[in-house]
Amino acid sequence: MPKRFRSPLILLALAAGLSGCGTVNEKLSAGMGEYIPQWAGGLPADAPPRPGTPQYDAYMKERERKRLMPAADREKEEQAQKGAMGSNASATAR
């Protein structure tokens, strides 16, 4: 094989290999992000659920309910939830 065809052929093979890796990684990263710990760059603990799951539908309904709620009632509910979380945390620490 002449030397002038060798270089473009090698570049073409490398480009084809890299493009194949890109599609595989796209499909893997969509599901693997949920299993990687937060300290290693995974999803944070307070991340909303993924669209298309039953938890996502419940999350969106709750979010819409809170959006339609008057601001004063919303603040009272958030304070009550923070108080309940604080008492649960102190109870589990014992």
mmCIF file of N, CA, C and O in Angstrom:
data_model
loop_
_atom_site.group_PDB
_atom_site.id
_atom_site.type_symbol
_atom_site.label_atom_id
_atom_site.label_comp_id
_atom_site.label_asym_id
_atom_site.label_seq_id
_atom_site.Cartn_x
_atom_site.Cartn_y
_atom_site.Cartn_z
ATOM 1 N N MET A 1 0.862 -1.182 0.000
ATOM 2 C CA MET A 1 0.000 0.000 0.000
ATOM 3 C C MET A 1 0.906 1.241 0.000
ATOM 4 O O MET A 1 1.801 1.335 0.824
ATOM 5 N N PRO A 2 0.638 2.181 -0.866
ATOM 6 C CA PRO A 2 1.465 3.393 -0.923
ATOM 7 C C PRO A 2 1.362 4.184 0.380
ATOM 8 O O PRO A 2 0.344 4.176 1.078
ATOM 9 N N LYS A 3 2.438 4.883 0.693
ATOM 10 C CA LYS A 3 2.505 5.645 1.943
ATOM 11 C C LYS A 3 1.484 6.787 1.985
ATOM 12 O O LYS A 3 1.014 7.148 3.048
ATOM 13 N N ARG A 4 1.135 7.336 0.854
ATOM 14 C CA ARG A 4 0.202 8.472 0.863
ATOM 15 C C ARG A 4 -1.218 8.050 1.247
ATOM 16 O O ARG A 4 -2.016 8.863 1.670
ATOM 17 N N PHE A 5 -1.575 6.780 1.097
ATOM 18 C CA PHE A 5 -2.905 6.301 1.499
ATOM 19 C C PHE A 5 -2.937 5.789 2.938
ATOM 20 O O PHE A 5 -3.995 5.651 3.528
ATOM 21 N N ARG A 6 -1.781 5.488 3.494
ATOM 22 C CA ARG A 6 -1.705 4.911 4.835
ATOM 23 C C ARG A 6 -2.207 5.895 5.900
ATOM 24 O O ARG A 6 -3.008 5.537 6.763
ATOM 25 N N SER A 7 -1.748 7.138 5.861
ATOM 26 C CA SER A 7 -2.138 8.135 6.864
ATOM 27 C C SER A 7 -3.644 8.424 6.852
ATOM 28 O O SER A 7 -4.288 8.385 7.908
ATOM 29 N N PRO A 8 -4.242 8.724 5.730
ATOM 30 C CA PRO A 8 -5.698 8.975 5.740
ATOM 31 C C PRO A 8 -6.500 7.746 6.168
ATOM 32 O O PRO A 8 -7.528 7.883 6.837
ATOM 33 N N LEU A 9 -6.009 6.568 5.823
ATOM 34 C CA LEU A 9 -6.710 5.353 6.219
ATOM 35 C C LEU A 9 -6.668 5.163 7.735
ATOM 36 O O LEU A 9 -7.672 4.805 8.351
ATOM 37 N N ILE A 10 -5.541 5.438 8.356
ATOM 38 C CA ILE A 10 -5.407 5.340 9.817
ATOM 39 C C ILE A 10 -6.312 6.372 10.482
ATOM 40 O O ILE A 10 -7.012 6.069 11.455
ATOM 41 N N LEU A 11 -6.321 7.600 9.969
ATOM 42 C CA LEU A 11 -7.193 8.640 10.538
ATOM 43 C C LEU A 11 -8.667 8.280 10.397
ATOM 44 O O LEU A 11 -9.467 8.516 11.310
ATOM 45 N N LEU A 12 -9.031 7.703 9.284
ATOM 46 C CA LEU A 12 -10.413 7.286 9.074
ATOM 47 C C LEU A 12 -10.807 6.184 10.068
ATOM 48 O O LEU A 12 -11.902 6.209 10.641
ATOM 49 N N ALA A 13 -9.921 5.238 10.291
ATOM 50 C CA ALA A 13 -10.194 4.155 11.247
ATOM 51 C C ALA A 13 -10.335 4.694 12.669
ATOM 52 O O ALA A 13 -11.222 4.283 13.419
ATOM 53 N N LEU A 14 -9.468 5.627 13.060
ATOM 54 C CA LEU A 14 -9.567 6.225 14.392
ATOM 55 C C LEU A 14 -10.863 7.023 14.557
ATOM 56 O O LEU A 14 -11.510 6.954 15.610
ATOM 57 N N ALA A 15 -11.230 7.768 13.534
ATOM 58 C CA ALA A 15 -12.472 8.544 13.609
ATOM 59 C C ALA A 15 -13.685 7.633 13.732
ATOM 60 O O ALA A 15 -14.614 7.908 14.508
ATOM 61 N N ALA A 16 -13.704 6.546 13.002
ATOM 62 C CA ALA A 16 -14.820 5.601 13.091
ATOM 63 C C ALA A 16 -14.885 4.965 14.476
ATOM 64 O O ALA A 16 -15.967 4.799 15.049
ATOM 65 N N GLY A 17 -13.735 4.629 15.030
ATOM 66 C CA GLY A 17 -13.708 4.043 16.374
ATOM 67 C C GLY A 17 -14.193 5.000 17.438
ATOM 68 O O GLY A 17 -14.966 4.635 18.328
ATOM 69 N N LEU A 18 -13.774 6.250 17.358
ATOM 70 C CA LEU A 18 -14.208 7.241 18.340
ATOM 71 C C LEU A 18 -15.699 7.553 18.222
ATOM 72 O O LEU A 18 -16.369 7.762 19.228
ATOM 73 N N SER A 19 -16.223 7.591 17.021
ATOM 74 C CA SER A 19 -17.654 7.876 16.874
ATOM 75 C C SER A 19 -18.488 6.731 17.442
ATOM 76 O O SER A 19 -19.564 6.955 17.998
ATOM 77 N N GLY A 20 -18.016 5.517 17.352
ATOM 78 C CA GLY A 20 -18.714 4.378 17.944
ATOM 79 C C GLY A 20 -18.735 4.455 19.456
ATOM 80 O O GLY A 20 -19.724 4.120 20.107
ATOM 81 N N CYS A 21 -17.644 4.914 20.052
ATOM 82 C CA CYS A 21 -17.581 5.040 21.510
ATOM 83 C C CYS A 21 -18.543 6.109 22.020
ATOM 84 O O CYS A 21 -19.084 5.997 23.109
ATOM 85 N N GLY A 22 -18.752 7.160 21.251
ATOM 86 C CA GLY A 22 -19.629 8.242 21.674
ATOM 87 C C GLY A 22 -21.063 7.788 21.857
ATOM 88 O O GLY A 22 -21.741 8.182 22.798
ATOM 89 N N THR A 23 -21.570 6.943 20.992
ATOM 90 C CA THR A 23 -22.956 6.494 21.123
ATOM 91 C C THR A 23 -23.114 5.507 22.261
ATOM 92 O O THR A 23 -24.126 5.508 22.948
ATOM 93 N N VAL A 24 -22.117 4.689 22.512
ATOM 94 C CA VAL A 24 -22.186 3.743 23.623
ATOM 95 C C VAL A 24 -22.187 4.501 24.944
ATOM 96 O O VAL A 24 -22.990 4.232 25.833
ATOM 97 N N ASN A 25 -21.306 5.465 25.077
ATOM 98 C CA ASN A 25 -21.215 6.223 26.320
ATOM 99 C C ASN A 25 -22.473 7.032 26.587
ATOM 100 O O ASN A 25 -22.865 7.219 27.735
ATOM 101 N N GLU A 26 -23.128 7.524 25.546
ATOM 102 C CA GLU A 26 -24.365 8.281 25.724
ATOM 103 C C GLU A 26 -25.438 7.400 26.368
ATOM 104 O O GLU A 26 -26.141 7.821 27.274
ATOM 105 N N LYS A 27 -25.547 6.178 25.913
ATOM 106 C CA LYS A 27 -26.569 5.277 26.446
ATOM 107 C C LYS A 27 -26.222 4.817 27.855
ATOM 108 O O LYS A 27 -27.100 4.670 28.699
ATOM 109 N N LEU A 28 -24.951 4.585 28.126
ATOM 110 C CA LEU A 28 -24.547 4.148 29.457
ATOM 111 C C LEU A 28 -24.677 5.265 30.487
ATOM 112 O O LEU A 28 -25.094 5.027 31.614
ATOM 113 N N SER A 29 -24.319 6.477 30.115
ATOM 114 C CA SER A 29 -24.327 7.573 31.078
ATOM 115 C C SER A 29 -25.721 7.922 31.550
ATOM 116 O O SER A 29 -25.895 8.431 32.658
ATOM 117 N N ALA A 30 -26.739 7.676 30.741
ATOM 118 C CA ALA A 30 -28.111 7.991 31.141
ATOM 119 C C ALA A 30 -28.538 7.178 32.360
ATOM 120 O O ALA A 30 -29.218 7.684 33.244
ATOM 121 N N GLY A 31 -28.111 5.937 32.444
ATOM 122 C CA GLY A 31 -28.499 5.099 33.576
ATOM 123 C C GLY A 31 -27.473 5.022 34.683
ATOM 124 O O GLY A 31 -27.805 4.837 35.845
ATOM 125 N N MET A 32 -26.213 5.173 34.354
ATOM 126 C CA MET A 32 -25.152 5.005 35.349
ATOM 127 C C MET A 32 -25.054 6.172 36.323
ATOM 128 O O MET A 32 -24.535 6.017 37.412
ATOM 129 N N GLY A 33 -25.545 7.338 35.959
ATOM 130 C CA GLY A 33 -25.469 8.496 36.840
ATOM 131 C C GLY A 33 -26.193 8.286 38.148
ATOM 132 O O GLY A 33 -25.842 8.888 39.160
ATOM 133 N N GLU A 34 -27.188 7.434 38.155
ATOM 134 C CA GLU A 34 -27.951 7.175 39.378
ATOM 135 C C GLU A 34 -27.196 6.283 40.354
ATOM 136 O O GLU A 34 -27.501 6.253 41.540
ATOM 137 N N TYR A 35 -26.214 5.532 39.875
ATOM 138 C CA TYR A 35 -25.512 4.578 40.720
ATOM 139 C C TYR A 35 -24.153 5.072 41.200
ATOM 140 O O TYR A 35 -23.546 4.449 42.058
ATOM 141 N N ILE A 36 -23.693 6.193 40.673
ATOM 142 C CA ILE A 36 -22.407 6.749 41.089
ATOM 143 C C ILE A 36 -22.638 7.569 42.352
ATOM 144 O O ILE A 36 -23.562 8.371 42.414
ATOM 145 N N PRO A 37 -21.817 7.398 43.382
ATOM 146 C CA PRO A 37 -21.994 8.176 44.614
ATOM 147 C C PRO A 37 -21.827 9.678 44.352
ATOM 148 O O PRO A 37 -21.140 10.086 43.414
ATOM 149 N N GLN A 38 -22.430 10.477 45.211
ATOM 150 C CA GLN A 38 -22.392 11.918 45.041
ATOM 151 C C GLN A 38 -20.955 12.434 45.115
ATOM 152 O O GLN A 38 -20.563 13.304 44.350
ATOM 153 N N TRP A 39 -20.141 11.885 45.987
ATOM 154 C CA TRP A 39 -18.770 12.364 46.142
ATOM 155 C C TRP A 39 -17.931 12.100 44.890
ATOM 156 O O TRP A 39 -16.911 12.738 44.673
ATOM 157 N N ALA A 40 -18.375 11.171 44.042
ATOM 158 C CA ALA A 40 -17.642 10.859 42.810
ATOM 159 C C ALA A 40 -18.253 11.542 41.594
ATOM 160 O O ALA A 40 -17.913 11.211 40.473
ATOM 161 N N GLY A 41 -19.180 12.477 41.811
ATOM 162 C CA GLY A 41 -19.768 13.218 40.707
ATOM 163 C C GLY A 41 -21.148 12.740 40.308
ATOM 164 O O GLY A 41 -21.654 13.138 39.269
ATOM 165 N N GLY A 42 -21.785 11.893 41.116
ATOM 166 C CA GLY A 42 -23.125 11.407 40.804
ATOM 167 C C GLY A 42 -24.190 12.422 41.158
ATOM 168 O O GLY A 42 -23.903 13.572 41.492
ATOM 169 N N LEU A 43 -25.433 11.992 41.081
ATOM 170 C CA LEU A 43 -26.557 12.878 41.375
ATOM 171 C C LEU A 43 -26.569 13.267 42.847
ATOM 172 O O LEU A 43 -26.298 12.438 43.718
ATOM 173 N N PRO A 44 -26.913 14.517 43.170
ATOM 174 C CA PRO A 44 -27.035 14.908 44.571
ATOM 175 C C PRO A 44 -28.256 14.251 45.213
ATOM 176 O O PRO A 44 -29.164 13.785 44.519
ATOM 177 N N ALA A 45 -28.274 14.225 46.524
ATOM 178 C CA ALA A 45 -29.357 13.558 47.254
ATOM 179 C C ALA A 45 -30.712 14.219 47.007
ATOM 180 O O ALA A 45 -31.739 13.548 47.024
ATOM 181 N N ASP A 46 -30.728 15.523 46.770
ATOM 182 C CA ASP A 46 -32.002 16.218 46.593
ATOM 183 C C ASP A 46 -32.390 16.381 45.124
ATOM 184 O O ASP A 46 -33.250 17.197 44.803
ATOM 185 N N ALA A 47 -31.819 15.612 44.235
ATOM 186 C CA ALA A 47 -32.164 15.686 42.808
ATOM 187 C C ALA A 47 -33.569 15.126 42.591
ATOM 188 O O ALA A 47 -33.959 14.139 43.207
ATOM 189 N N PRO A 48 -34.350 15.764 41.721
ATOM 190 C CA PRO A 48 -35.694 15.246 41.454
ATOM 191 C C PRO A 48 -35.634 13.923 40.698
ATOM 192 O O PRO A 48 -34.624 13.611 40.065
ATOM 193 N N PRO A 49 -36.698 13.134 40.768
ATOM 194 C CA PRO A 49 -36.710 11.855 40.049
ATOM 195 C C PRO A 49 -36.649 12.047 38.540
ATOM 196 O O PRO A 49 -36.935 13.121 38.025
ATOM 197 N N ARG A 50 -36.296 10.987 37.845
ATOM 198 C CA ARG A 50 -36.188 11.024 36.382
ATOM 199 C C ARG A 50 -37.580 11.087 35.743
ATOM 200 O O ARG A 50 -38.510 10.447 36.227
ATOM 201 N N PRO A 51 -37.727 11.859 34.652
ATOM 202 C CA PRO A 51 -39.008 11.879 33.941
ATOM 203 C C PRO A 51 -39.372 10.491 33.412
ATOM 204 O O PRO A 51 -38.508 9.713 33.038
ATOM 205 N N GLY A 52 -40.665 10.196 33.430
ATOM 206 C CA GLY A 52 -41.140 8.903 32.939
ATOM 207 C C GLY A 52 -41.317 7.867 34.029
ATOM 208 O O GLY A 52 -41.788 6.768 33.765
ATOM 209 N N THR A 53 -40.966 8.192 35.269
ATOM 210 C CA THR A 53 -41.149 7.251 36.374
ATOM 211 C C THR A 53 -42.362 7.661 37.196
ATOM 212 O O THR A 53 -42.769 8.821 37.179
ATOM 213 N N PRO A 54 -42.951 6.729 37.941
ATOM 214 C CA PRO A 54 -44.096 7.099 38.793
ATOM 215 C C PRO A 54 -43.715 8.127 39.863
ATOM 216 O O PRO A 54 -44.517 8.982 40.218
ATOM 217 N N GLN A 55 -42.479 8.060 40.357
ATOM 218 C CA GLN A 55 -42.039 9.031 41.362
ATOM 219 C C GLN A 55 -42.005 10.439 40.772
ATOM 220 O O GLN A 55 -42.296 11.410 41.457
ATOM 221 N N TYR A 56 -41.669 10.546 39.488
ATOM 222 C CA TYR A 56 -41.620 11.850 38.827
ATOM 223 C C TYR A 56 -43.021 12.450 38.741
ATOM 224 O O TYR A 56 -43.203 13.640 38.990
ATOM 225 N N ASP A 57 -44.007 11.618 38.402
ATOM 226 C CA ASP A 57 -45.386 12.114 38.314
ATOM 227 C C ASP A 57 -45.867 12.621 39.668
ATOM 228 O O ASP A 57 -46.485 13.685 39.763
ATOM 229 N N ALA A 58 -45.566 11.878 40.735
ATOM 230 C CA ALA A 58 -45.957 12.311 42.076
ATOM 231 C C ALA A 58 -45.218 13.588 42.463
ATOM 232 O O ALA A 58 -45.798 14.498 43.075
ATOM 233 N N TYR A 59 -43.945 13.678 42.104
ATOM 234 C CA TYR A 59 -43.144 14.875 42.395
ATOM 235 C C TYR A 59 -43.738 16.110 41.701
ATOM 236 O O TYR A 59 -43.850 17.173 42.305
ATOM 237 N N MET A 60 -44.120 15.957 40.447
ATOM 238 C CA MET A 60 -44.677 17.083 39.702
ATOM 239 C C MET A 60 -46.043 17.503 40.250
ATOM 240 O O MET A 60 -46.356 18.698 40.311
ATOM 241 N N LYS A 61 -46.858 16.538 40.683
ATOM 242 C CA LYS A 61 -48.158 16.885 41.280
ATOM 243 C C LYS A 61 -47.960 17.655 42.576
ATOM 244 O O LYS A 61 -48.653 18.648 42.841
ATOM 245 N N GLU A 62 -47.000 17.212 43.400
ATOM 246 C CA GLU A 62 -46.725 17.897 44.663
ATOM 247 C C GLU A 62 -46.177 19.301 44.397
ATOM 248 O O GLU A 62 -46.546 20.266 45.078
ATOM 249 N N ARG A 63 -45.339 19.427 43.415
ATOM 250 C CA ARG A 63 -44.767 20.726 43.056
ATOM 251 C C ARG A 63 -45.854 21.692 42.578
ATOM 252 O O ARG A 63 -45.860 22.868 42.946
ATOM 253 N N GLU A 64 -46.783 21.186 41.783
ATOM 254 C CA GLU A 64 -47.892 22.014 41.303
ATOM 255 C C GLU A 64 -48.811 22.408 42.459
ATOM 256 O O GLU A 64 -49.293 23.540 42.525
ATOM 257 N N ARG A 65 -49.036 21.479 43.392
ATOM 258 C CA ARG A 65 -49.874 21.792 44.555
ATOM 259 C C ARG A 65 -49.243 22.913 45.370
ATOM 260 O O ARG A 65 -49.910 23.852 45.778
ATOM 261 N N LYS A 66 -47.926 22.833 45.581
ATOM 262 C CA LYS A 66 -47.248 23.877 46.346
ATOM 263 C C LYS A 66 -47.251 25.205 45.593
ATOM 264 O O LYS A 66 -47.313 26.265 46.203
ATOM 265 N N ARG A 67 -47.171 25.157 44.267
ATOM 266 C CA ARG A 67 -47.166 26.383 43.476
ATOM 267 C C ARG A 67 -48.497 27.117 43.591
ATOM 268 O O ARG A 67 -48.549 28.343 43.640
ATOM 269 N N LEU A 68 -49.590 26.368 43.661
ATOM 270 C CA LEU A 68 -50.915 26.980 43.739
ATOM 271 C C LEU A 68 -51.283 27.409 45.155
ATOM 272 O O LEU A 68 -52.262 28.137 45.350
ATOM 273 N N MET A 69 -50.522 26.962 46.136
ATOM 274 C CA MET A 69 -50.796 27.275 47.533
ATOM 275 C C MET A 69 -50.389 28.734 47.832
ATOM 276 O O MET A 69 -49.386 29.209 47.299
ATOM 277 N N PRO A 70 -51.160 29.452 48.665
ATOM 278 C CA PRO A 70 -50.757 30.809 49.059
ATOM 279 C C PRO A 70 -49.395 30.796 49.756
ATOM 280 O O PRO A 70 -49.019 29.819 50.408
ATOM 281 N N ALA A 71 -48.645 31.878 49.621
ATOM 282 C CA ALA A 71 -47.280 31.954 50.138
ATOM 283 C C ALA A 71 -47.222 31.748 51.654
ATOM 284 O O ALA A 71 -46.325 31.089 52.164
ATOM 285 N N ALA A 72 -48.181 32.313 52.388
ATOM 286 C CA ALA A 72 -48.176 32.182 53.850
ATOM 287 C C ALA A 72 -48.344 30.718 54.261
ATOM 288 O O ALA A 72 -47.649 30.236 55.157
ATOM 289 N N ASP A 73 -49.258 30.017 53.605
ATOM 290 C CA ASP A 73 -49.464 28.603 53.923
ATOM 291 C C ASP A 73 -48.247 27.768 53.532
ATOM 292 O O ASP A 73 -47.883 26.818 54.222
ATOM 293 N N ARG A 74 -47.614 28.136 52.436
ATOM 294 C CA ARG A 74 -46.436 27.401 51.960
ATOM 295 C C ARG A 74 -45.294 27.526 52.972
ATOM 296 O O ARG A 74 -44.607 26.555 53.281
ATOM 297 N N GLU A 75 -45.095 28.738 53.508
ATOM 298 C CA GLU A 75 -44.033 28.952 54.494
ATOM 299 C C GLU A 75 -44.303 28.156 55.765
ATOM 300 O O GLU A 75 -43.389 27.572 56.340
ATOM 301 N N LYS A 76 -45.558 28.131 56.207
ATOM 302 C CA LYS A 76 -45.912 27.362 57.406
ATOM 303 C C LYS A 76 -45.633 25.873 57.192
ATOM 304 O O LYS A 76 -45.115 25.196 58.060
ATOM 305 N N GLU A 77 -45.986 25.374 56.006
ATOM 306 C CA GLU A 77 -45.769 23.956 55.711
ATOM 307 C C GLU A 77 -44.278 23.621 55.660
ATOM 308 O O GLU A 77 -43.844 22.593 56.181
ATOM 309 N N GLU A 78 -43.465 24.512 55.069
ATOM 310 C CA GLU A 78 -42.027 24.276 54.999
ATOM 311 C C GLU A 78 -41.400 24.281 56.383
ATOM 312 O O GLU A 78 -40.536 23.469 56.684
ATOM 313 N N GLN A 79 -41.862 25.198 57.259
ATOM 314 C CA GLN A 79 -41.344 25.242 58.625
ATOM 315 C C GLN A 79 -41.733 23.979 59.384
ATOM 316 O O GLN A 79 -40.944 23.434 60.155
ATOM 317 N N ALA A 80 -42.952 23.501 59.171
ATOM 318 C CA ALA A 80 -43.395 22.277 59.838
ATOM 319 C C ALA A 80 -42.567 21.073 59.373
ATOM 320 O O ALA A 80 -42.201 20.211 60.166
ATOM 321 N N GLN A 81 -42.261 21.034 58.071
ATOM 322 C CA GLN A 81 -41.455 19.933 57.545
ATOM 323 C C GLN A 81 -40.031 19.991 58.084
ATOM 324 O O GLN A 81 -39.453 18.975 58.434
ATOM 325 N N LYS A 82 -39.464 21.191 58.182
ATOM 326 C CA LYS A 82 -38.113 21.328 58.732
ATOM 327 C C LYS A 82 -38.092 20.930 60.205
ATOM 328 O O LYS A 82 -37.154 20.294 60.663
ATOM 329 N N GLY A 83 -39.133 21.289 60.938
ATOM 330 C CA GLY A 83 -39.219 20.905 62.345
ATOM 331 C C GLY A 83 -39.346 19.400 62.508
ATOM 332 O O GLY A 83 -38.739 18.802 63.384
ATOM 333 N N ALA A 84 -40.124 18.769 61.631
ATOM 334 C CA ALA A 84 -40.278 17.309 61.685
ATOM 335 C C ALA A 84 -38.970 16.623 61.324
ATOM 336 O O ALA A 84 -38.596 15.619 61.924
ATOM 337 N N MET A 85 -38.250 17.151 60.367
ATOM 338 C CA MET A 85 -36.965 16.561 59.987
ATOM 339 C C MET A 85 -35.955 16.705 61.105
ATOM 340 O O MET A 85 -35.176 15.811 61.373
ATOM 341 N N GLY A 86 -35.961 17.844 61.773
ATOM 342 C CA GLY A 86 -35.039 18.072 62.884
ATOM 343 C C GLY A 86 -35.307 17.126 64.037
ATOM 344 O O GLY A 86 -34.396 16.588 64.652
ATOM 345 N N SER A 87 -36.590 16.888 64.338
ATOM 346 C CA SER A 87 -36.911 15.978 65.444
ATOM 347 C C SER A 87 -36.605 14.541 65.069
ATOM 348 O O SER A 87 -36.184 13.747 65.907
ATOM 349 N N ASN A 88 -36.779 14.173 63.806
ATOM 350 C CA ASN A 88 -36.437 12.827 63.353
ATOM 351 C C ASN A 88 -34.931 12.614 63.406
ATOM 352 O O ASN A 88 -34.460 11.545 63.768
ATOM 353 N N ALA A 89 -34.164 13.615 63.048
ATOM 354 C CA ALA A 89 -32.713 13.501 63.044
ATOM 355 C C ALA A 89 -32.178 13.346 64.460
ATOM 356 O O ALA A 89 -31.283 12.548 64.716
ATOM 357 N N SER A 90 -32.769 14.094 65.415
ATOM 358 C CA SER A 90 -32.300 13.960 66.794
ATOM 359 C C SER A 90 -32.733 12.633 67.396
ATOM 360 O O SER A 90 -32.031 12.062 68.215
ATOM 361 N N ALA A 91 -33.878 12.098 66.966
ATOM 362 C CA ALA A 91 -34.338 10.815 67.472
ATOM 363 C C ALA A 91 -33.491 9.680 66.941
ATOM 364 O O ALA A 91 -33.213 8.721 67.655
ATOM 365 N N THR A 92 -33.044 9.754 65.710
ATOM 366 C CA THR A 92 -32.228 8.686 65.134
ATOM 367 C C THR A 92 -30.784 8.755 65.628
ATOM 368 O O THR A 92 -30.077 7.781 65.594
ATOM 369 N N ALA A 93 -30.344 9.939 66.092
ATOM 370 C CA ALA A 93 -28.969 10.091 66.565
ATOM 371 C C ALA A 93 -28.785 9.445 67.937
ATOM 372 O O ALA A 93 -27.676 9.168 68.341
ATOM 373 N N ARG A 94 -29.837 9.222 68.633
ATOM 374 C CA ARG A 94 -29.717 8.656 69.991
ATOM 375 C C ARG A 94 -29.393 7.211 70.002
ATOM 376 O O ARG A 94 -29.457 6.384 69.307
#
